Coordinates of C-alpha atoms in Angstrom, one line a residue:
X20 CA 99.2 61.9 104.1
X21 CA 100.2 61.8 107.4
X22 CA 98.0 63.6 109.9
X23 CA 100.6 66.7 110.2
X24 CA 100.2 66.7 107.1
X25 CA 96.7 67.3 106.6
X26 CA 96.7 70.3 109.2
X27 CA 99.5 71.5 107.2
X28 CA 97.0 71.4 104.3
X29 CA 94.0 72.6 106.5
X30 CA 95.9 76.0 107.8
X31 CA 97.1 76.5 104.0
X32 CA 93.6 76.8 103.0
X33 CA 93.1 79.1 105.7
X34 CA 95.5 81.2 104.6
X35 CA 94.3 81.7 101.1
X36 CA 91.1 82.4 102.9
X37 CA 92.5 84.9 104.6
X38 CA 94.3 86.6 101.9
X39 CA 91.2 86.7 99.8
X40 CA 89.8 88.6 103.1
X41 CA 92.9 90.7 103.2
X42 CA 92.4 91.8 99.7
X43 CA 89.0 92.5 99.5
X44 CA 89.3 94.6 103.0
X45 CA 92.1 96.4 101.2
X46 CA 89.9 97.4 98.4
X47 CA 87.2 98.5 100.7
X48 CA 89.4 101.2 102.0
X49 CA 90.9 102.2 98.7
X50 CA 88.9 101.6 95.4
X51 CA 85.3 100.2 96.4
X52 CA 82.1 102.6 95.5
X53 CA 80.6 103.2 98.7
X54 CA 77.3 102.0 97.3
X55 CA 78.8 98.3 97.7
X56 CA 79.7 98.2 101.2
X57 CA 76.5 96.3 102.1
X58 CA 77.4 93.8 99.9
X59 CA 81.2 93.4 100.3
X60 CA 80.5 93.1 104.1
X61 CA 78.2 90.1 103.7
X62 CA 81.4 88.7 101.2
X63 CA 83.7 89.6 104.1
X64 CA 81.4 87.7 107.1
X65 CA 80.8 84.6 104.9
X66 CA 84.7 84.4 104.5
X67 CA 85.2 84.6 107.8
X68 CA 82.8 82.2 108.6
X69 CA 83.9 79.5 106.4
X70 CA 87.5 80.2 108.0
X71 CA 85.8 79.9 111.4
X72 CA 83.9 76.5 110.4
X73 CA 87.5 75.1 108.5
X74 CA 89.4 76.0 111.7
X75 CA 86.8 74.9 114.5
X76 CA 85.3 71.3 112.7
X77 CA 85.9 68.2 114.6
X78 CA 88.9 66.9 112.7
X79 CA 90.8 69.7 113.1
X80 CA 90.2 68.9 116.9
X81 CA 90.8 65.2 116.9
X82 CA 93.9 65.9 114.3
X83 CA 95.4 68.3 116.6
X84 CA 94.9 66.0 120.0
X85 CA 96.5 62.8 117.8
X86 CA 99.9 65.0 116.7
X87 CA 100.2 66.3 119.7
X88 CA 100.0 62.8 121.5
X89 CA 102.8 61.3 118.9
X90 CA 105.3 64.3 119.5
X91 CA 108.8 63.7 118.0
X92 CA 108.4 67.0 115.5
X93 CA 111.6 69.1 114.5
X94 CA 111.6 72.8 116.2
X95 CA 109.5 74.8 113.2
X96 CA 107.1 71.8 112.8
X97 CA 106.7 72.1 116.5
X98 CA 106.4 75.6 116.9
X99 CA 103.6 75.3 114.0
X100 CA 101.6 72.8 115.9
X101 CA 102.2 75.1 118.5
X102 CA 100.7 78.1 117.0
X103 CA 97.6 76.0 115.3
X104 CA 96.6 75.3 118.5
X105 CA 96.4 78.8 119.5
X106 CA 94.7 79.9 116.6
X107 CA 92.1 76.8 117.5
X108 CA 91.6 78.0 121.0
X109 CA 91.0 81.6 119.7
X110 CA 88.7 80.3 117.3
X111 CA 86.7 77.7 118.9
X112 CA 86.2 80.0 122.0
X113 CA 83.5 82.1 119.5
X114 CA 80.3 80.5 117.7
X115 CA 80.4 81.0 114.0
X116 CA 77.4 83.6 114.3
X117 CA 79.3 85.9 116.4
X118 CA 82.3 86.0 113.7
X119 CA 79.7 87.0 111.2
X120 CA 77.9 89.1 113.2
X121 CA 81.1 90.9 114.3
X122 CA 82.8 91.0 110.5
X123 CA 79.2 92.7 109.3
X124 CA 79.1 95.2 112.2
X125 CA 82.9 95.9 112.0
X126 CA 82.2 96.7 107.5
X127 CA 79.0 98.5 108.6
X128 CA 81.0 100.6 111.4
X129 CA 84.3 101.6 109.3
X130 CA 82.0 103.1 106.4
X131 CA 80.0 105.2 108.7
X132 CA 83.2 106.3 110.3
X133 CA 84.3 107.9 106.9
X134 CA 81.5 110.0 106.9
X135 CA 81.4 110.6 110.5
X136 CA 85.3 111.8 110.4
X137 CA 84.4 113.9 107.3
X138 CA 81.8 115.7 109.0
X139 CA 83.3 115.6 112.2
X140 CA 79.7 114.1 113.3
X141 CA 80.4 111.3 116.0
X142 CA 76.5 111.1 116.7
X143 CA 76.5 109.7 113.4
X144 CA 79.1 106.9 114.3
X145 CA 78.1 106.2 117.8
X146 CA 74.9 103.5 117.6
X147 CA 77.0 101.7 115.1
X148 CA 80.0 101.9 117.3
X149 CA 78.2 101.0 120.3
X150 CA 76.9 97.7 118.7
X151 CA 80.4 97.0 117.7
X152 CA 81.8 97.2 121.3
X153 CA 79.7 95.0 122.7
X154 CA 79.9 92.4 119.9
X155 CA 83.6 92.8 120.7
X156 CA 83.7 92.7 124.3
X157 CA 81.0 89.1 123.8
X158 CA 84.0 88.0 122.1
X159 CA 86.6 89.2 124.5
X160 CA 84.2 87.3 127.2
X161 CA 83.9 84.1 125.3
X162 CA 87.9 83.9 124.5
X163 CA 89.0 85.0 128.2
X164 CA 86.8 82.1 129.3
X165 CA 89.0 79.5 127.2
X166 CA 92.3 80.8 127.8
X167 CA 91.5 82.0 131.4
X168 CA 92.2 85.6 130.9
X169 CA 90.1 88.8 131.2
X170 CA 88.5 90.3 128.2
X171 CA 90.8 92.9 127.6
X172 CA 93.9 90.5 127.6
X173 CA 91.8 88.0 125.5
X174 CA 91.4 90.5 122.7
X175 CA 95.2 91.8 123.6
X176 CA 96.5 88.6 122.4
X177 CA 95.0 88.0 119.4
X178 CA 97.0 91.0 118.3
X179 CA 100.2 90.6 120.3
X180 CA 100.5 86.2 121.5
X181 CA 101.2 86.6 125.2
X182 CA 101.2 90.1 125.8
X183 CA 99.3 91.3 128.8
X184 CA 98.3 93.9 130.7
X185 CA 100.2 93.2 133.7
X186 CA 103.5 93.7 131.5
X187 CA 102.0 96.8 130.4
X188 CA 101.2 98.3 132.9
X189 CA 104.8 98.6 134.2
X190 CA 105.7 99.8 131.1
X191 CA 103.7 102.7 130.2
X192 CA 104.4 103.8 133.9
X193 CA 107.6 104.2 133.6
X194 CA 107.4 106.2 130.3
X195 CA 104.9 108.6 132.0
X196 CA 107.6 108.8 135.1
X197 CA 110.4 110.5 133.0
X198 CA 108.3 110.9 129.4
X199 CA 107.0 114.3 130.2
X200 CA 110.2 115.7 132.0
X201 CA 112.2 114.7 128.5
X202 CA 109.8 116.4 126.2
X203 CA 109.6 119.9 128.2
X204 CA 113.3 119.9 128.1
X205 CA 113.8 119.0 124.6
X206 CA 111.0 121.3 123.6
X207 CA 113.0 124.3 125.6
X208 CA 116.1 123.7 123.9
X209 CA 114.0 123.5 120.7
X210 CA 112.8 126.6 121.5
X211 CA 116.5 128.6 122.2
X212 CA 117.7 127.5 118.9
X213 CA 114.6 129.1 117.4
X214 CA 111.9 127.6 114.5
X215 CA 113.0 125.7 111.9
X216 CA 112.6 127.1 108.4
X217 CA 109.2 125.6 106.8
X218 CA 109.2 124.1 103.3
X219 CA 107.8 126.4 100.5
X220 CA 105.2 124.1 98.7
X221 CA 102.9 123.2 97.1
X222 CA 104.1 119.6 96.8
X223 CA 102.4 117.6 94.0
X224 CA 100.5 114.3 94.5
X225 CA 102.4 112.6 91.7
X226 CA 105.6 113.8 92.1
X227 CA 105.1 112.7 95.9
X228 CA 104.2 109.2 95.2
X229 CA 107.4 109.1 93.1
X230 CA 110.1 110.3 95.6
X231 CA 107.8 107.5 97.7
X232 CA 108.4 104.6 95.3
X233 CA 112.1 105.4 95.2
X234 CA 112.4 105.4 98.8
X235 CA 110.5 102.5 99.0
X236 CA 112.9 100.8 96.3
X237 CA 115.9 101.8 98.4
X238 CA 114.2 100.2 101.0
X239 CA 114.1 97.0 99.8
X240 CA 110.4 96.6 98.8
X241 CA 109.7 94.0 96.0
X242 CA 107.1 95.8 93.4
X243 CA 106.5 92.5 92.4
X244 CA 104.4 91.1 95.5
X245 CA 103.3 94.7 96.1
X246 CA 102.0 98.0 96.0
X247 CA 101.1 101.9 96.8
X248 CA 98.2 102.8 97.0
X249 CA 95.8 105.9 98.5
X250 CA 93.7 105.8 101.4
X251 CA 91.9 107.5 103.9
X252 CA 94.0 106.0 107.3
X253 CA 97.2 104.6 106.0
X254 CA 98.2 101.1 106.4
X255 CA 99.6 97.7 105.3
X256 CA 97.2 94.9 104.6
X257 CA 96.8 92.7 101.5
X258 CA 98.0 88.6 101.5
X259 CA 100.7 86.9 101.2
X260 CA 103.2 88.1 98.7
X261 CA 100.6 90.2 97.9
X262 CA 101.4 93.2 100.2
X263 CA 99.3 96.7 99.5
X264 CA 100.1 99.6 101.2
X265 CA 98.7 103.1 101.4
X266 CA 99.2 106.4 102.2
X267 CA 97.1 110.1 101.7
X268 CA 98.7 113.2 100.3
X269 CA 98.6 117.0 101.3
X270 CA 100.0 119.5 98.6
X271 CA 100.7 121.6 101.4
X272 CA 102.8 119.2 103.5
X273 CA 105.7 116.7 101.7
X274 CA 106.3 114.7 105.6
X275 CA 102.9 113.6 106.0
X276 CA 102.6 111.1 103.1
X277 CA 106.6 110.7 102.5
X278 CA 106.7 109.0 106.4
X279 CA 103.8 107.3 106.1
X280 CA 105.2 105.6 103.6
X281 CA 108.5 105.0 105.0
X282 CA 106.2 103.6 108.0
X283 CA 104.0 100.9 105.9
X284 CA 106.9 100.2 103.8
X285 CA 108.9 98.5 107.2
X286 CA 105.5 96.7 107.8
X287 CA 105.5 96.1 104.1
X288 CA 108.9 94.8 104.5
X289 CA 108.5 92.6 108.0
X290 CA 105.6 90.6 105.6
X291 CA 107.9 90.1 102.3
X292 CA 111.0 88.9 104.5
X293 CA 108.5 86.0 106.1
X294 CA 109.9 82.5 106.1
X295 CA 109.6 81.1 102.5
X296 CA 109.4 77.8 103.6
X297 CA 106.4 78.7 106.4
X298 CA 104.9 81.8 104.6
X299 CA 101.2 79.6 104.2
X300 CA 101.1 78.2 108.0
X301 CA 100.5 79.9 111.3
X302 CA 104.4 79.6 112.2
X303 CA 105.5 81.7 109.4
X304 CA 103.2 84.7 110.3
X305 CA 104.8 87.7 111.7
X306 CA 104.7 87.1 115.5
X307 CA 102.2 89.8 116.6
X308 CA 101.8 93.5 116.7
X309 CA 104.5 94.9 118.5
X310 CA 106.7 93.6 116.8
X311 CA 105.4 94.6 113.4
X312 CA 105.3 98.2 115.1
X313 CA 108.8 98.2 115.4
X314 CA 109.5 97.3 112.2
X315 CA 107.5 100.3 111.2
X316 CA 109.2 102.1 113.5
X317 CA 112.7 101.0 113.4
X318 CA 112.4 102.4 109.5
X319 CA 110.7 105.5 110.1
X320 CA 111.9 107.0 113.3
X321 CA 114.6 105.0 114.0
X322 CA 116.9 104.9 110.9
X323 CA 114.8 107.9 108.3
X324 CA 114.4 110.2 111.1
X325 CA 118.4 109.6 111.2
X326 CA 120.7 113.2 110.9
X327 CA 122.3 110.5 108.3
X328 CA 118.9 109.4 106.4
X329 CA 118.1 113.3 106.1
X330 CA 121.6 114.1 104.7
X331 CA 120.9 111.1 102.0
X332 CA 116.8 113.0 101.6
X333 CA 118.3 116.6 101.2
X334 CA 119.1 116.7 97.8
X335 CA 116.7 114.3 96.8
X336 CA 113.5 116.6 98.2
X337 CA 115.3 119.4 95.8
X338 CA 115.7 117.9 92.7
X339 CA 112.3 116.4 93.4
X340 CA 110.6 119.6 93.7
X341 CA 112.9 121.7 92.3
X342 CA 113.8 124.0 95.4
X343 CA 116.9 125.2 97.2
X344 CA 118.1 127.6 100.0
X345 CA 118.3 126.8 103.4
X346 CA 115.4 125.5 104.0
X347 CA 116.1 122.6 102.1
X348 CA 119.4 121.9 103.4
X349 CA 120.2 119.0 105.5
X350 CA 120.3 120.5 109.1
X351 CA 117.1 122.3 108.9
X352 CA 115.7 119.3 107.5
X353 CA 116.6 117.3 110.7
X354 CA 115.0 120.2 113.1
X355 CA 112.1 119.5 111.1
X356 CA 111.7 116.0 111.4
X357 CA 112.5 116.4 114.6
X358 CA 110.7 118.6 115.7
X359 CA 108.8 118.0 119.2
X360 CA 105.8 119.8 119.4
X361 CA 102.2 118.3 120.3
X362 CA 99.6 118.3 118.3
X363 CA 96.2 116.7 117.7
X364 CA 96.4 113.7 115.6
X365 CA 98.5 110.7 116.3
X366 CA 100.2 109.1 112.9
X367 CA 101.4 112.5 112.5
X368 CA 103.1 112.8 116.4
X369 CA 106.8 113.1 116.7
X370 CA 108.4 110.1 118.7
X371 CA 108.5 112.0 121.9
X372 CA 104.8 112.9 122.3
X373 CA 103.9 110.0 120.4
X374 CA 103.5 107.4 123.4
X375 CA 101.0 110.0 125.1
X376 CA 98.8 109.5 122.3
X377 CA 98.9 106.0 122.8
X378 CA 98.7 105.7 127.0
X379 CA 95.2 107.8 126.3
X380 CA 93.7 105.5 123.7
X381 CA 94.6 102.4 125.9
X382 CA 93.2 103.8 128.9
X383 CA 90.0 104.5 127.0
X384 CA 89.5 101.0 125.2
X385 CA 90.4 99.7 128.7
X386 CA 87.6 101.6 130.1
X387 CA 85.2 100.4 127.6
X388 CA 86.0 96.9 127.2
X389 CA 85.5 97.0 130.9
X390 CA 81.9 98.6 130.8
X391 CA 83.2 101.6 132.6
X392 CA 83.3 103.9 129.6
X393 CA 79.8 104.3 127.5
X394 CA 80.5 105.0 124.2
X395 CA 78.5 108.7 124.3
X396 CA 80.6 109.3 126.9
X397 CA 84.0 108.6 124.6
X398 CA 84.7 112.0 123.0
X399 CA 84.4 114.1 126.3
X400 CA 86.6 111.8 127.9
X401 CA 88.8 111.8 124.9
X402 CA 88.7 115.6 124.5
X403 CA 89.8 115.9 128.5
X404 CA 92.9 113.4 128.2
X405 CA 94.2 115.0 125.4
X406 CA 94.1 118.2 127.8
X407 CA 95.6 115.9 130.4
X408 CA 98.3 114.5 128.5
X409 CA 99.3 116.8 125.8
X410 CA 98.1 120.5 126.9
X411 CA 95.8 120.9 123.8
X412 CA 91.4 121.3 123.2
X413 CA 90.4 119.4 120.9
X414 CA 88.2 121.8 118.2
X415 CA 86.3 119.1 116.8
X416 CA 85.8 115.3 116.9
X417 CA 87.7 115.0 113.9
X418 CA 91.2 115.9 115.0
X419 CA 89.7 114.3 118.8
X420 CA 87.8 110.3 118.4
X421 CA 87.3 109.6 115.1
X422 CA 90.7 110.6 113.7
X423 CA 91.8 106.5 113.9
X424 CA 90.0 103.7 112.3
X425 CA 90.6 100.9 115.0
X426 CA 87.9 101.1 117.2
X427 CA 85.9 101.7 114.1
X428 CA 87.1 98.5 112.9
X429 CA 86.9 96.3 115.9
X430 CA 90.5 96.4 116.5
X431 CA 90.2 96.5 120.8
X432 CA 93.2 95.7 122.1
X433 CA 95.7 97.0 119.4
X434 CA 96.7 100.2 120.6
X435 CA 99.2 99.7 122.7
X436 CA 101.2 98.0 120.7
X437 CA 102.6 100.6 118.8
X438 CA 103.9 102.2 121.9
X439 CA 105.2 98.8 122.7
X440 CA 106.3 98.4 119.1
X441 CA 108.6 101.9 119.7
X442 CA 110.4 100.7 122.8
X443 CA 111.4 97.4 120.7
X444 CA 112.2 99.3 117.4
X445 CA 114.8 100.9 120.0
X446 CA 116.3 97.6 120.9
X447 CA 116.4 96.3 117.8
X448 CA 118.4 99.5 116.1
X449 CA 121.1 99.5 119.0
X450 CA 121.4 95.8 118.8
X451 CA 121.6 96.1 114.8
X452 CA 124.1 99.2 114.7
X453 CA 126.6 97.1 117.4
X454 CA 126.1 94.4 114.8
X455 CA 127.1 96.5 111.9
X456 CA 128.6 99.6 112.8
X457 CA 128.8 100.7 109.3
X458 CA 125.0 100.7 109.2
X459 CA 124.8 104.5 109.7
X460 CA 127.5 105.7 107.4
X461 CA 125.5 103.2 104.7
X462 CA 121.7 105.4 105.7
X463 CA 123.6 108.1 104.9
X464 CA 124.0 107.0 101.4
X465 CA 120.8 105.8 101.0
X466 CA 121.6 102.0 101.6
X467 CA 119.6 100.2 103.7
X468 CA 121.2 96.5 102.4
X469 CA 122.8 95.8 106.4
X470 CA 119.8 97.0 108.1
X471 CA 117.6 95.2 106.1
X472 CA 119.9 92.2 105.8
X473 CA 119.8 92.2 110.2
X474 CA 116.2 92.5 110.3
X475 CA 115.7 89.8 108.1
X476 CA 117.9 87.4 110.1
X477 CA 116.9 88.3 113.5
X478 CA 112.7 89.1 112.9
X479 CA 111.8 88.6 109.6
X480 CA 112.6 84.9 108.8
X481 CA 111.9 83.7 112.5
X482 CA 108.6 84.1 112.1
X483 CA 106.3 82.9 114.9
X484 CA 109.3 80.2 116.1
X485 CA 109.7 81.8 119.0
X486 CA 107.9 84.4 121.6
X487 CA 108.4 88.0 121.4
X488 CA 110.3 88.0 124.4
X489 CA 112.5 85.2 123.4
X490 CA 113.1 86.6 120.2
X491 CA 114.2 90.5 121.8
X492 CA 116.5 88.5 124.2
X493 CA 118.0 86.6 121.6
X494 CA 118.4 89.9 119.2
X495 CA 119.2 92.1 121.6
X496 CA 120.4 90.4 124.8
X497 CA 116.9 92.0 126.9
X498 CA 113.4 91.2 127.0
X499 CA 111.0 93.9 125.9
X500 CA 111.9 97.6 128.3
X501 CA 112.5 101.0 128.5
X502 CA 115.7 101.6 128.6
X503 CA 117.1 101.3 125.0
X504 CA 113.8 104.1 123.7
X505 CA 114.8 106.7 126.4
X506 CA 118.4 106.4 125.7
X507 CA 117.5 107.1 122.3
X508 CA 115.5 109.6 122.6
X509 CA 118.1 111.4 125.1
X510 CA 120.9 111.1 122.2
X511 CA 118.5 112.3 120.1
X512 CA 116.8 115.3 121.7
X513 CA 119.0 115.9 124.3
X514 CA 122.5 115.1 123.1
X515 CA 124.2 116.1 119.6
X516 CA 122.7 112.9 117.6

């Protein structure tokens, strides 16, 4: 075997490690007695660990040094040696105690949030919380010391490889130049052509899921490396070809779970459309958060939030539920899912006040990862940029901090990709439309074949091969901006689209 061979071998063991992780985290959140979190939080840490030890032992050290000395590898073997090496850095910057101290906190954490949330009881969450920030920002200390960053980017780019704060920064700044100025206009025209007609429920669970798992079919999702499942906080988690995803139901509200599971089904997609070949080495891993945001997003606001999509939904939703009038027609539909109007929690935020959600929740784990925000101290300021940014008092800690898992679950540094994710999403659609201009004619009959087909071509199967900069500029002609998201939103809010 030669030696790039045996780290081929190493990082394939890795990744069955990993989805073992994945899979037990996923039934943690979905189907596991709360009586065995203890337990399945000392599973999760010695997991962790013994990926930790496999990734950080001397031979995979002195193997990495010797391949990289010979050289001479094709482009994908390269750009995997490339990406073991980061993942080595990352790893070898923490000692094996923190990752289990971390993993134990994190399991600890993210069950006390549920009851926390339910009772809307942050006292209950904070000591837990607080011990899991600074576990977090050790780590963010320890990683921004081997890669020469500051904690906040350390943590940043083990979520999203080479994103920083600096290209951030600009960013969000521009969106909060012309952001608010879009939605007051959009919500005044809103507003002259008068409420939308609500949907008469209620809307049962089961025959939810069903419209869901047809969509989700349509899609393009492969039921046989997957599934739909129930959970508190949607998401998409699982292993490779193994891809769970979840949503929650409300009898009195069909959108909520229908376009959270158009949302997980793009992530669902992005990790089933991975590079065959790569799919058990760091190179064939989806190349970091924001772009798996847009893929998310590119399905549910970009293409099923579509006047098209809805006109291929309308009759669906009525023989589904068995309704009709004109509430269930296809333009009052639209104005509904549409609709620009703020409100307090954040997976449930239109596209337009979306981004304000997020520029508050990155300015607060900013803050704490910097040691300028103390956790007891996170709800008022919480409550007071949700004033700030959105015009709304928060009731209750429920609808204000503990709505979102993440911080719960360690994930520092993750938020602002799915602002980031949006702008991208909106390159990607223009770029994919120019290259198939029958692609919304084909939503409108429920066939997502040349978007999906794109996608796959120009993100899905190029993996980690290149940056996330290199791979937008290759896509879409432009690195990662602005530009493409407000033109769509214009077109969309503003215009006739």
């Amino acid at each position: 075997m030669t030696a790039y061979a045996s780290l081929e071998a190493r990082f394939a063991r890795l990744s069955a490690i990993e989805g073992a992780s994945g899979i037990l985290g996923w039934d943690a959140q979905t189907l596991m007695p709360e009586g065995a979190a203890e337990t399945r939080g000392e599973q999760l840490a010695a997991l962790r660990g013994l990926a930790h030890e496999i990734l950080t032992a001397p031979e995979t050290a002195d193997t990495l040094a010797a391949v990289e000395e010979t050289g001479g590898l094709a482009p994908w073997p390269a750009a995997n040696l490339h990406e073991m090496r980061r993942a080595y850095i990352h790893a070898a910057a923490v000692p094996r105690d923190l990752v289990e101290a971390e993993s134990r906190a994190r399991s600890r954490s993210e069950m006390v949030w549920r009851e926390a949330r339910r009772d809307a009881d942050f006292a209950l969450l904070a000591p837990h919380l607080a011990e899991l920030l600074r576990l977090e920002r050790e780590i963010g200390q320890a990683k921004g010391a081997a890669l020469g960053l500051d904690p906040y980017d350390a943590l940043l780019d083990s979520y999203d490889p080479g994103m920083r704060r600096a290209v951030i920064d600009p960013l969000f700044s521009d969106l909060t130049s012309w952001l608010p100025g879009l939605i007051t206009a959009a919500r005044e025209r809103q507003a002259a052509a008068g409420e939308p007609l609500p949907l008469d429920g209620p809307f049962p669970v089961e025959t939810q899921r069903q419209l869901g798992l047809a969509l989700m079919r349509a899609l393009g999702f492969d039921e046989t490396r997957g599934r739909l499942d129930i959970s508190l906080h949607p998401f998409c988690g699982g292993a490779t070809d193994d891809v769970r995803i979840t949503t929650r139901y409300d009898e009195g509200d069909v959108s909520r779970a229908l376009l959270g599971v158009l949302h997980e089904t793009g992530h669902a997609l992005y990790e089933q459309g991975r590079p065959a070949a790569w799919r058990h080495q760091p190179v064939g891993a989806a190349r970091g958060m924001s772009l798996h945001e847009s893929q998310s997003l590119i399905v549910e606001m970009q293409a099923c939030r579509s006047r098209e999509f809805v006109s291929y939904l309308a009759p669906l939703l009525r023989e589904a539920f068995g309704r009709s009038g004109p509430a269930w027609e296809t333009d009052n539909l639209f104005r509904l899912y549409t609709r620009v109007a703020p409100g307090f929690i954040r997976v449930d935020a239109d596209e337009a006040t979306y981004p304000a959600h997020i520029l508050l929740r990155y300015r607060l784990e900013t803050a704490m990862v910097a040691g300028d925000l103390a956790i007891a101290d996170l709800p008022g300021a919480f409550n007071e940029g949700m004033g700030e940014l959105l015009g709304l008092t928060v009731p209750n800690d429920r609808l204000g901090c503990l709505q979102d898992i993440h911080w719960p679950s360690g994930a520092f540094g993750y938020f602002p990709t799915y602002t980031l994710g949006a702008l991208a999403a909106a390159q990607l659609f223009r770029a994919a439309k120019a290259a198939a201009p029958a692609l919304p004619g084909c939503l409108a009959q429920g066939d997502f074949a040349p978007l999906r087909t794109w996608l796959r071509a120009n993100v899905h199967e190029q993996g980690s091969l290149l940056s996330t900069d290199a791979l937008l500029e290759r896509a879409t002609g432009a690195p990662l901006g602005a530009a493409a998201f407000r033109a769509h939103l214009e077109a969309r809010y503003l215009g006739d689209a």
